[in-house]
Each structure stands twice: as C-alpha cells, then as structure tokens.
Amino acid sequence: MTGLLALAVGVSACGPQSEALAPQPPTSSRSIVAEAGTEGTPCRGYVALTFDDGPSVDTPRLLRTLDELHLRATFFTMGYMVKTFPDHVRQMVADGHEVGNHTANHPHLTTKSEAEVRSEIVGQRDIERSLGITDVRLFRPPHGETNPTVGRVAKELGLLEVLWSTDTKDWTKNSAHEITDLALQVQAGGIIDLHDQGGLHAIEALPAIAAGLKARGLCAGRVVATSQVQTSQYLRLPYRAVAGPW
C-alpha cells in the first residue's frame, strides 16, 4: 500500500520477522520526501496515527478508508478481539500497517501484580504469534494507565511503551468534526490516539484529518523511540516515543 501520508501505528523486535506477514514498504515511485501532500514538497514533520482496542466489526471499513486516503497506521490490538476477528489483523499487516500489543484482556494494569501484568502482555504476544506476527515492537497499556512496574515489564519483554500526545476523545462518541478538531491540535512528532471500535466516528473524521495534516506539511510516520521524555495528554504520564519517518 502506498501513500501521500502513512499515519503510523507500532520498538524492539520480539522475535524473527514473519516473512508472510511483515509490513510491506510503499511501492509508489514517489519519493518519501514528497509524502507531505504536494509532490516535491519536503516534510515539515511527522505524526503518528494510532488505533486502540481492535479489531472490530468496523475494521474492514476502517482499512478501506485508510487505503483510499493512502494512509498507514498503527493498531494496538487486544487479545480477545484478535481471537474474534483474526482475518482483520491479517489484513492490517497485509495492507502495510503496524500491529502493537494492547494486552490480552484490556485490564487496568496499575491495579495488577507484576506477574499479572506480564501474563497480560505475554498472552497478547502469544495470540499475535499464533497469526504469524512475530515482529511486534510496541506496547500501549489499556486506558493509558502505567506505572514503573508496567513500564519495566514491557521493556523486559522487548517492547516500547507508547502513550499519546493528542487525545481525540473519540471514545466519548465525539462527532467526526470534534474528533478532527482535536486530532489537528497535534504537533510535529506527536502521536494521535483513536479507536478501532464500532459506534465511534473516527472513520468519518479521517478524510478531514488527512487534509489538515497535508495542509500543514505533516507527513505520516511510524512510532519510534526517543531519549526525550514525553508527557501523555490524558493522565500526564511519561513515555519515550515520538513519530518519525518509516
């Protein structure tokens, strides 16, 4: 899948990369520096678009919309939903998106013991691996709730903990217009949080979000590690991830 924008969703590998399911690079002849929206215009920065809590009944429509807009994204998927819709996850990877770990059962990890935290993350990793997805780099704690124990376990498992800089509040069932306005508060390097869930309006907001980013010369990028501490917009918790080039 190619694109003017490739808005990210996925940092240390958990195992050898799956040849069949590895994210595919853009196949367009356009230079990556032209991704800002006007060919020949260099990027003035990168942002990452991430979707939590999927896959869902709406995932096929979301993937079609992303394809039509030439966007790539990062999907933080949950175990019990992956079991329900495994083919949707396979399609995410086939379309060139990145898959991240969002635990097996979506609990409040900060209320759990270290062993329980590890079980949730490993459980989701095992479900992903059952689909042949062995190159997961990223972890997002459910509800954006983390503490030193959660962060340490994720790091020990070779995962980069990822929160977000821009909360669209789509989980409140904001309108597409409201989601767009919040998403476009993002700054270069920022990570936008959306949800892959039925009944929300994130899909309807995507065309306007893509247009707004293009107008500002912001290119889609993947989630990468940074040495600089970032602060999540929701709970004001620290994390070390930003958007960078694919």
C-alpha positions as CSV (number, residue, x, y, z in Angstrom):
1,M,0.0,0.0,0.0
2,T,1.3,3.4,-0.9
3,G,0.5,6.9,0.2
4,L,0.9,10.6,0.3
5,L,0.6,10.1,4.1
6,A,1.3,7.0,6.1
7,L,0.0,7.6,9.5
8,A,1.5,5.2,12.0
9,V,0.5,2.7,14.4
10,G,3.9,0.4,16.1
11,V,10.1,-0.8,19.1
12,S,12.4,-3.7,19.9
13,A,11.6,-6.9,18.0
14,C,10.0,-9.7,19.9
15,G,11.4,-12.3,17.5
16,P,12.3,-13.0,13.9
17,Q,10.2,-11.1,11.4
18,S,7.4,-13.1,9.8
19,E,8.1,-13.1,6.1
20,A,4.5,-13.7,5.2
21,L,3.0,-11.0,7.5
22,A,5.8,-8.4,7.7
23,P,4.6,-4.9,6.9
24,Q,5.3,-4.0,3.3
25,P,7.0,-0.8,2.3
26,P,5.4,1.7,0.0
27,T,5.5,0.6,-3.7
28,S,4.9,4.0,-5.2
29,S,7.6,5.6,-7.4
30,R,7.1,8.8,-5.5
31,S,9.9,9.9,-3.2
32,I,9.2,9.5,0.5
33,V,10.1,13.2,1.0
34,A,7.0,14.1,-1.1
35,E,4.6,12.5,1.4
36,A,3.6,15.8,2.8
37,G,0.8,16.1,0.2
38,T,2.3,18.0,-2.6
39,E,4.8,16.1,-4.6
40,G,8.3,17.6,-4.3
41,T,7.4,19.3,-1.0
42,P,9.6,18.1,1.8
43,C,8.0,17.0,5.1
44,R,8.0,19.7,7.8
45,G,7.5,17.0,10.4
46,Y,5.9,13.6,11.2
47,V,2.9,12.5,13.2
48,A,1.7,9.0,14.0
49,L,-1.9,7.9,13.8
50,T,-2.8,5.0,16.2
51,F,-5.9,3.0,16.8
52,D,-6.7,1.1,20.0
53,D,-9.0,-1.7,21.1
54,G,-9.5,-3.5,17.8
55,P,-10.0,-5.4,15.7
56,S,-13.8,-4.8,15.5
57,V,-16.7,-5.2,13.1
58,D,-15.7,-1.8,11.7
59,T,-12.1,-2.8,10.9
60,P,-12.7,-3.7,7.2
61,R,-14.3,-0.3,6.6
62,L,-11.5,1.5,8.5
63,L,-8.9,-0.3,6.4
64,R,-10.7,0.6,3.2
65,T,-10.8,4.2,4.3
66,L,-7.1,4.2,5.1
67,D,-6.3,2.7,1.8
68,E,-8.4,5.2,-0.1
69,L,-6.6,8.0,1.7
70,H,-3.2,6.4,1.2
71,L,-2.6,6.3,4.9
72,R,-0.7,3.8,7.1
73,A,-1.4,3.4,10.8
74,T,-0.5,1.6,14.0
75,F,-3.1,-0.7,15.5
76,F,-2.8,-1.6,19.2
77,T,-4.9,-4.8,19.3
78,M,-6.5,-6.7,22.1
79,G,-6.3,-10.5,22.5
80,Y,-10.0,-11.4,22.8
81,M,-10.8,-9.2,19.8
82,V,-8.0,-10.7,17.8
83,K,-9.4,-14.2,18.5
84,T,-12.8,-13.0,17.3
85,F,-11.6,-11.3,14.1
86,P,-8.2,-12.8,13.2
87,D,-8.6,-12.1,9.5
88,H,-8.9,-8.4,10.2
89,V,-5.5,-8.4,11.8
90,R,-4.0,-10.4,8.9
91,Q,-5.4,-7.7,6.6
92,M,-3.9,-4.9,8.7
93,V,-0.5,-6.4,8.2
94,A,-1.1,-7.2,4.5
95,D,-2.0,-3.6,4.0
96,G,1.3,-2.4,5.5
97,H,0.1,-1.2,8.9
98,E,1.9,-1.9,12.1
99,V,0.4,-4.0,14.9
100,G,1.1,-3.3,18.6
101,N,0.3,-5.1,21.8
102,H,-2.6,-3.8,23.9
103,T,-2.8,-6.8,26.3
104,A,-5.0,-9.9,26.1
105,N,-8.0,-8.6,28.2
106,H,-7.7,-4.8,28.5
107,P,-7.4,-4.6,32.3
108,H,-6.4,-1.7,34.5
109,L,-2.8,-2.8,34.7
110,T,-1.9,-0.4,37.5
111,T,-4.1,-2.5,39.8
112,K,-2.4,-5.8,38.9
113,S,0.6,-7.6,40.3
114,E,3.8,-7.8,38.3
115,A,3.0,-11.4,37.4
116,E,-0.5,-10.4,36.2
117,V,0.9,-7.6,34.1
118,R,3.4,-9.9,32.5
119,S,0.7,-12.5,31.8
120,E,-1.5,-9.9,30.0
121,I,1.3,-8.7,27.8
122,V,2.7,-12.2,27.1
123,G,-0.8,-13.6,26.5
124,Q,-1.3,-11.0,23.8
125,R,2.1,-11.6,22.3
126,D,1.3,-15.3,22.0
127,I,-2.0,-14.6,20.3
128,E,-0.2,-12.3,17.8
129,R,2.4,-15.0,17.2
130,S,-0.3,-17.6,16.5
131,L,-1.2,-15.4,13.5
132,G,2.5,-15.4,12.4
133,I,3.1,-11.8,13.6
134,T,6.4,-12.1,15.4
135,D,7.8,-8.6,14.8
136,V,5.7,-6.6,17.3
137,R,7.8,-3.7,18.7
138,L,5.2,-1.6,20.6
139,F,3.0,-1.8,23.7
140,R,0.2,0.5,24.8
141,P,-1.2,0.0,28.3
142,P,-5.0,-0.1,28.3
143,H,-6.6,3.3,29.3
144,G,-3.2,4.9,29.0
145,E,-2.6,3.8,32.6
146,T,1.0,2.8,33.5
147,N,3.5,2.8,36.4
148,P,7.1,1.8,36.9
149,T,6.1,-1.9,37.1
150,V,4.2,-1.9,33.9
151,G,7.0,0.0,32.1
152,R,9.7,-2.3,33.4
153,V,7.8,-5.5,32.3
154,A,7.2,-4.1,28.9
155,K,10.9,-3.2,28.5
156,E,12.0,-6.6,29.7
157,L,9.7,-8.1,27.0
158,G,11.5,-6.0,24.4
159,L,8.6,-3.6,23.8
160,L,8.5,0.2,23.7
161,E,5.7,1.6,25.8
162,V,3.7,4.1,23.8
163,L,1.2,6.6,25.2
164,W,0.0,9.6,23.1
165,S,0.3,13.4,22.8
166,T,-3.1,14.1,21.2
167,D,-6.4,12.6,22.5
168,T,-9.3,12.8,20.1
169,K,-11.7,11.6,22.8
170,D,-13.5,9.5,20.2
171,W,-14.2,7.0,22.9
172,T,-16.8,9.6,24.2
173,K,-18.5,9.3,20.9
174,N,-17.5,12.8,19.8
175,S,-18.7,13.8,16.4
176,A,-16.4,13.5,13.4
177,H,-16.0,17.3,13.5
178,E,-15.0,17.3,17.1
179,I,-12.6,14.4,16.6
180,T,-11.0,16.2,13.7
181,D,-10.5,19.5,15.6
182,L,-8.8,17.6,18.5
183,A,-6.7,15.5,16.2
184,L,-5.4,18.5,14.3
185,Q,-4.0,20.0,17.6
186,V,-1.1,17.6,17.0
187,Q,2.4,19.0,16.6
188,A,5.3,17.5,14.7
189,G,6.5,14.4,16.4
190,G,3.1,13.8,18.0
191,I,1.1,10.6,18.4
192,I,-2.7,10.8,17.8
193,D,-4.9,8.4,19.7
194,L,-8.1,7.0,18.0
195,H,-10.1,3.8,18.4
196,D,-10.9,0.9,16.2
197,Q,-14.3,0.3,17.7
198,G,-17.9,0.0,16.5
199,G,-20.2,3.0,17.1
200,L,-17.4,5.6,17.1
201,H,-16.8,8.3,14.5
202,A,-13.1,8.1,13.9
203,I,-13.5,6.7,10.3
204,E,-15.7,9.6,9.3
205,A,-13.1,12.0,10.6
206,L,-10.2,10.5,8.7
207,P,-10.5,12.5,5.4
208,A,-10.6,15.8,7.2
209,I,-7.7,14.8,9.4
210,A,-5.6,13.7,6.4
211,A,-6.4,17.0,4.6
212,G,-5.5,19.1,7.7
213,L,-2.2,17.3,8.1
214,K,-1.4,17.7,4.4
215,A,-2.1,21.4,4.6
216,R,0.5,21.8,7.3
217,G,3.1,19.7,5.6
218,L,3.0,17.0,8.2
219,C,3.9,13.5,6.9
220,A,2.7,10.3,8.4
221,G,5.3,8.4,10.3
222,R,5.9,5.4,12.5
223,V,6.2,5.3,16.2
224,V,9.9,5.4,17.2
225,A,11.8,5.6,20.5
226,T,13.3,8.8,21.8
227,S,15.6,9.7,24.6
228,Q,13.5,12.7,25.5
229,V,10.6,12.2,28.0
230,Q,7.2,12.9,26.5
231,T,4.1,13.5,28.6
232,S,0.8,11.9,27.8
233,Q,-2.1,14.3,27.3
234,Y,-4.6,12.1,29.1
235,L,-3.1,11.2,32.5
236,R,0.1,13.3,32.2
237,L,2.3,10.2,32.5
238,P,5.8,10.0,31.0
239,Y,6.8,7.9,27.9
240,R,9.6,7.9,25.4
241,A,8.1,7.6,21.9
242,V,7.5,10.1,19.0
243,A,6.6,9.9,15.4
244,G,9.4,9.6,12.9
245,P,9.9,8.5,9.3
246,W,9.1,5.0,8.2
